[in-house]
Coordinates of C-alpha atoms and ligand atoms in Angstrom, one line a residue:
M1 CA 147.4 123.4 73.9
T2 CA 148.9 125.4 76.8
I3 CA 149.5 129.1 76.9
P4 CA 153.2 129.8 77.7
I5 CA 153.5 132.9 79.9
I6 CA 156.0 134.9 81.9
L7 CA 154.2 136.3 84.9
D8 CA 155.6 139.6 86.3
T9 CA 154.0 140.4 89.7
D10 CA 154.1 142.4 92.9
P11 CA 152.1 140.2 95.3
G12 CA 149.7 141.6 96.5
I13 CA 146.4 139.9 97.4
D14 CA 144.8 140.0 93.9
D15 CA 148.3 139.0 92.5
A16 CA 148.0 135.9 94.8
A17 CA 144.7 135.1 93.2
A18 CA 146.2 135.4 89.7
I19 CA 149.3 133.3 90.7
S20 CA 147.0 130.6 92.2
I21 CA 145.2 130.3 88.9
A22 CA 148.4 130.5 86.8
L23 CA 150.4 127.9 88.7
N24 CA 147.7 125.3 88.7
H25 CA 145.6 125.7 85.6
P26 CA 146.3 122.9 83.0
E27 CA 146.0 125.4 80.1
I28 CA 148.6 127.9 81.4
D29 CA 152.3 127.1 81.3
V30 CA 154.2 129.5 83.5
K31 CA 157.8 129.6 82.3
M32 CA 159.0 131.9 85.1
I33 CA 157.8 134.5 87.6
S34 CA 159.6 137.8 88.0
T35 CA 158.9 140.1 91.0
V36 CA 158.7 143.8 91.0
H37 CA 158.3 146.7 93.5
G38 CA 154.7 147.8 93.8
N39 CA 152.1 146.9 96.4
V40 CA 154.9 146.5 98.9
N41 CA 158.7 146.7 98.5
I42 CA 160.7 144.2 96.5
D43 CA 161.9 142.2 99.5
K44 CA 158.2 141.7 100.5
T45 CA 156.8 141.0 97.0
T46 CA 159.6 138.5 96.4
R47 CA 159.0 136.8 99.8
N48 CA 155.3 136.6 99.0
A49 CA 156.0 135.1 95.6
L50 CA 158.3 132.5 97.2
Q51 CA 155.7 131.7 99.9
L52 CA 153.1 131.0 97.1
K53 CA 155.7 128.9 95.2
G54 CA 156.2 126.9 98.5
F55 CA 152.5 126.6 99.1
F56 CA 151.9 125.1 95.7
N57 CA 155.1 123.1 95.8
S58 CA 155.8 124.6 92.3
E59 CA 158.8 124.1 90.2
V60 CA 158.4 127.4 88.4
P61 CA 161.5 129.6 88.8
V62 CA 161.0 132.9 90.7
H63 CA 163.5 135.7 89.9
R64 CA 163.7 139.0 91.8
G65 CA 163.3 142.1 89.7
A66 CA 163.4 145.9 90.0
A67 CA 163.4 147.5 93.5
A68 CA 162.3 151.0 92.2
P69 CA 160.6 152.7 89.3
L70 CA 162.8 154.2 86.5
I71 CA 162.4 157.8 87.8
N72 CA 159.8 158.1 90.6
N73 CA 160.4 157.1 94.1
P74 CA 158.6 153.8 94.9
I75 CA 154.9 154.1 96.0
D76 CA 153.4 151.3 97.9
A77 CA 149.8 150.1 98.6
S78 CA 150.2 148.4 102.0
H79 CA 147.1 150.2 103.1
V80 CA 145.3 148.0 100.5
H81 CA 147.1 144.7 100.9
G82 CA 148.4 144.8 104.5
E83 CA 152.0 145.4 105.8
T84 CA 153.3 142.1 104.4
G85 CA 151.5 142.6 101.1
M86 CA 149.4 139.5 101.6
G87 CA 147.6 140.3 104.8
G88 CA 145.0 137.9 106.4
Y89 CA 146.8 134.6 105.9
E90 CA 150.1 133.4 107.4
L91 CA 152.2 131.3 105.1
P92 CA 155.5 129.7 106.3
E93 CA 158.7 131.7 105.9
P94 CA 160.1 130.6 102.5
D95 CA 163.4 128.7 102.1
P96 CA 165.8 131.2 100.5
S97 CA 166.9 128.5 98.1
L98 CA 163.5 128.8 96.4
L99 CA 164.7 132.0 94.8
S100 CA 166.4 131.3 91.4
S101 CA 168.2 134.6 91.0
N102 CA 168.3 138.3 91.7
S103 CA 168.4 139.0 88.0
A104 CA 164.8 138.9 86.6
I105 CA 165.7 140.9 83.4
Q106 CA 168.5 138.4 82.5
A107 CA 166.2 135.5 83.3
M108 CA 163.4 136.9 81.1
K109 CA 165.8 137.4 78.3
E110 CA 167.1 133.8 78.5
T111 CA 163.6 132.4 78.8
L112 CA 162.4 134.3 75.8
L113 CA 165.4 133.6 73.6
N114 CA 165.4 129.9 74.4
A115 CA 161.7 129.4 73.8
D116 CA 160.4 127.3 70.9
T117 CA 157.2 129.3 70.5
P118 CA 156.6 132.9 71.3
I119 CA 155.6 133.6 74.9
T120 CA 152.9 135.9 76.3
I121 CA 154.2 138.3 79.0
V122 CA 151.6 139.0 81.7
P123 CA 152.6 141.9 83.9
I124 CA 150.3 142.5 86.9
G125 CA 152.4 145.1 88.7
P126 CA 154.3 148.3 87.7
L127 CA 156.0 147.9 84.3
T128 CA 159.6 148.6 85.4
N129 CA 160.9 145.1 84.7
I130 CA 159.3 144.9 81.2
A131 CA 160.6 148.3 80.2
L132 CA 164.1 147.4 81.4
L133 CA 163.9 144.2 79.4
F134 CA 162.9 145.9 76.2
K135 CA 165.5 148.6 76.6
T136 CA 168.3 146.3 77.5
Y137 CA 167.5 143.3 75.2
P138 CA 165.3 144.6 72.3
E139 CA 166.1 141.3 70.4
V140 CA 163.7 139.4 72.8
K141 CA 160.7 141.2 71.2
T142 CA 160.6 138.7 68.3
N143 CA 159.8 135.9 70.8
V144 CA 157.1 137.8 72.6
K145 CA 153.6 136.7 71.3
E146 CA 151.8 139.5 73.1
I147 CA 151.5 141.4 76.4
V148 CA 148.4 141.0 78.5
L149 CA 148.7 143.4 81.3
M150 CA 146.7 144.5 84.3
G151 CA 146.9 148.3 84.4
G152 CA 145.3 151.5 83.3
S153 CA 141.7 152.5 82.8
A154 CA 139.5 153.7 80.0
G155 CA 137.6 155.7 82.6
R156 CA 138.7 157.1 85.9
G157 CA 141.7 155.9 88.0
N158 CA 142.0 154.4 91.4
V159 CA 145.1 155.9 92.9
T160 CA 144.3 159.4 91.5
P161 CA 141.1 160.5 89.7
A162 CA 143.0 159.9 86.4
A163 CA 145.5 157.1 87.1
E164 CA 145.5 153.4 87.9
F165 CA 148.0 152.2 90.5
N166 CA 150.3 150.0 88.3
I167 CA 150.7 152.7 85.6
Y168 CA 151.0 155.5 88.2
C169 CA 153.8 153.7 90.0
D170 CA 156.1 153.9 87.0
P171 CA 154.6 155.9 84.1
E172 CA 157.9 156.1 82.2
A173 CA 158.2 152.3 82.2
A174 CA 154.6 152.1 81.0
D175 CA 155.3 154.5 78.2
I176 CA 158.2 152.4 77.0
V177 CA 156.1 149.2 77.1
F178 CA 153.1 150.8 75.3
K179 CA 155.5 152.1 72.6
A180 CA 157.4 148.7 72.2
G181 CA 155.6 147.9 69.0
L182 CA 154.1 144.7 70.4
P183 CA 150.4 143.6 70.6
I184 CA 149.1 144.7 74.0
T185 CA 145.9 143.8 75.8
M186 CA 145.1 146.2 78.5
V187 CA 143.0 144.6 81.3
G188 CA 142.4 147.8 83.2
L189 CA 140.0 148.9 86.0
D190 CA 137.0 148.9 83.6
V191 CA 136.4 145.2 83.7
A192 CA 135.9 145.0 87.5
R193 CA 133.4 147.9 87.5
G194 CA 130.8 145.5 86.0
A195 CA 131.8 142.3 87.6
S196 CA 133.2 141.9 91.1
L197 CA 132.9 139.5 94.0
S198 CA 130.0 140.0 96.3
S199 CA 130.4 139.2 100.0
S200 CA 128.3 136.0 99.6
A201 CA 130.5 135.0 96.7
I202 CA 133.6 135.5 98.9
E203 CA 132.0 133.4 101.7
E204 CA 131.6 130.5 99.2
L205 CA 135.4 130.5 98.6
K206 CA 135.9 129.1 102.1
S207 CA 134.8 125.7 101.2
I208 CA 136.1 124.9 97.7
N209 CA 139.7 124.0 98.4
E210 CA 142.7 125.0 100.5
T211 CA 143.7 127.7 98.0
T212 CA 140.3 129.4 98.0
D213 CA 140.3 129.2 101.8
M214 CA 143.6 131.1 101.7
L215 CA 142.1 133.6 99.3
Y216 CA 139.0 133.9 101.4
H217 CA 141.1 135.0 104.4
M218 CA 143.2 137.4 102.3
F219 CA 140.1 139.0 100.7
N220 CA 138.8 139.7 104.1
H221 CA 141.9 141.8 104.7
Y222 CA 141.9 143.4 101.2
H223 CA 141.0 147.0 101.1
G224 CA 140.9 147.2 97.3
D225 CA 138.4 149.2 95.3
E226 CA 134.9 148.1 96.3
F227 CA 131.9 148.6 94.1
D228 CA 128.2 148.3 94.8
S229 CA 128.4 144.7 93.6
G230 CA 131.5 143.7 95.6
L231 CA 135.3 143.4 95.6
A232 CA 137.6 143.9 92.5
V233 CA 140.2 141.1 92.1
Y234 CA 142.0 143.0 89.3
D235 CA 145.0 140.8 88.5
A236 CA 142.9 137.7 88.3
Y237 CA 141.0 139.0 85.3
T238 CA 144.2 138.7 83.2
M239 CA 144.1 135.0 83.7
L240 CA 140.4 134.7 83.0
Y241 CA 141.0 136.7 79.8
L242 CA 143.8 134.4 78.7
L243 CA 141.5 131.4 79.3
H244 CA 138.2 132.8 78.0
S245 CA 138.7 135.9 75.9
D246 CA 135.4 135.3 74.1
D247 CA 133.5 136.1 77.3
F248 CA 135.1 139.6 77.4
K249 CA 134.0 142.8 75.6
T250 CA 136.9 144.6 74.1
A251 CA 137.6 147.6 71.8
D252 CA 140.7 148.5 69.7
A253 CA 142.4 151.8 70.6
H254 CA 145.6 153.8 70.6
V255 CA 146.8 154.3 74.2
D256 CA 149.2 157.0 75.3
I257 CA 150.6 157.3 78.8
E258 CA 150.3 160.8 80.3
L259 CA 153.8 161.7 81.7
N260 CA 153.4 165.4 82.4
G261 CA 150.0 166.3 83.6
K262 CA 149.9 167.9 87.0
H263 CA 146.6 166.1 87.9
T264 CA 146.8 163.4 85.3
R265 CA 150.3 161.9 85.4
G266 CA 150.0 158.1 84.9
A267 CA 146.7 158.2 83.1
T268 CA 146.1 155.9 80.1
V269 CA 144.7 158.1 77.4
V270 CA 142.5 155.8 75.3
D271 CA 141.7 157.0 71.7
Y272 CA 139.2 154.8 69.9
N273 CA 139.3 157.1 66.8
A274 CA 143.1 157.0 66.1
D275 CA 144.4 155.8 62.7
E276 CA 146.4 153.0 64.4
K277 CA 144.8 151.1 67.2
P278 CA 147.4 148.5 68.4
V279 CA 145.9 148.1 71.9
T280 CA 143.0 145.8 72.8
V281 CA 141.3 147.5 75.7
V282 CA 139.3 145.0 77.8
L283 CA 136.1 146.8 78.9
A284 CA 133.8 144.2 80.5
V285 CA 133.3 140.5 81.2
D286 CA 130.0 138.7 80.9
K287 CA 128.6 139.4 84.3
S288 CA 126.5 136.2 84.4
K289 CA 129.6 134.1 83.9
F290 CA 132.3 136.0 85.9
K291 CA 131.9 134.2 89.2
H292 CA 132.0 130.8 87.6
L293 CA 134.9 131.6 85.4
F294 CA 136.8 132.6 88.6
Y295 CA 135.8 129.6 90.7
D296 CA 136.4 127.1 87.9
A297 CA 139.8 128.5 87.2
L298 CA 140.7 128.1 91.0
A299 CA 139.2 124.6 91.1
H300 CA 142.5 123.2 89.7
A301 CA 144.4 124.4 92.7
K302 CA 144.9 122.2 95.8
Ligands
BDR401 C1 146.5 147.0 90.6 O1 147.2 147.7 91.7 C2 147.6 146.7 92.7 O2 147.3 147.2 94.0 C3 146.8 145.5 92.4 O3 147.6 144.3 92.8 C4 146.6 145.5 90.9 O4 147.7 145.0 90.2 C5 145.1 147.5 90.6 O5 145.1 148.9 90.3
CA402 CA1 149.4 143.6 91.2

């Protein structure tokens, strides 16, 4: 049985790793990709998504989404991912005909309403598109199985001491999504703290296949959070969680998005003692398995 998903992304080097798994894994059925502002601007994230679609010769439709957060000005992370958003590897300029539309919200609505079975939404960038979707077409919610998102943290942040990048970029959108009344799994910064890619693990990527060679070059240009044990490939954990949730440690909680704090705007406030705990917070992955889960997932790519 495959897992039908809508992938909402701002590629992004770790997004590229997640997309590489999603588009090639036999157990994941990507119905569409929507792009969003985030790591770089919407023109660049869309170009990058199309480059990856071209690289994999994929039939999955790519739709361009929101260019800016609901209220904030856009914030980018080109210092992390390079000027293009996917530094370190040159992919050919994509043919413009690869873009299915400039209306990601409309496309998500149609994909959801036409689906035979409920679809999992996997946002791995700022939550602007998903908030706009739920505000504009609330009727789609009945066809959403769950939301498995990369964002937030049960501990400290990465863009500020309190806030994680995807939530910080558009806290109002995150607030709408967390209050949507749907099951949410928050794959935040916590997972990577215990399991990241060591430099020798990154070296090994060179020789597995063409895709891991591409990721090897990108990872060498990725200035993401580094821990003692290595590099965090945040967005890819969402795919590994979809495929192997039993290997992850989780806790149920209520999560609020801080919208006002002078020093804490964009923080995910995780309450394990609340009466209602609709969010599954992913805290860790089995350290002994992480590298193999990641490599095995990528082994399906060319
Ligand atoms: C998140 O921020 C982005 O830079 C990454 O692509 C990931 O989605 C990590 O905080
Ligand atoms: Ca991302």
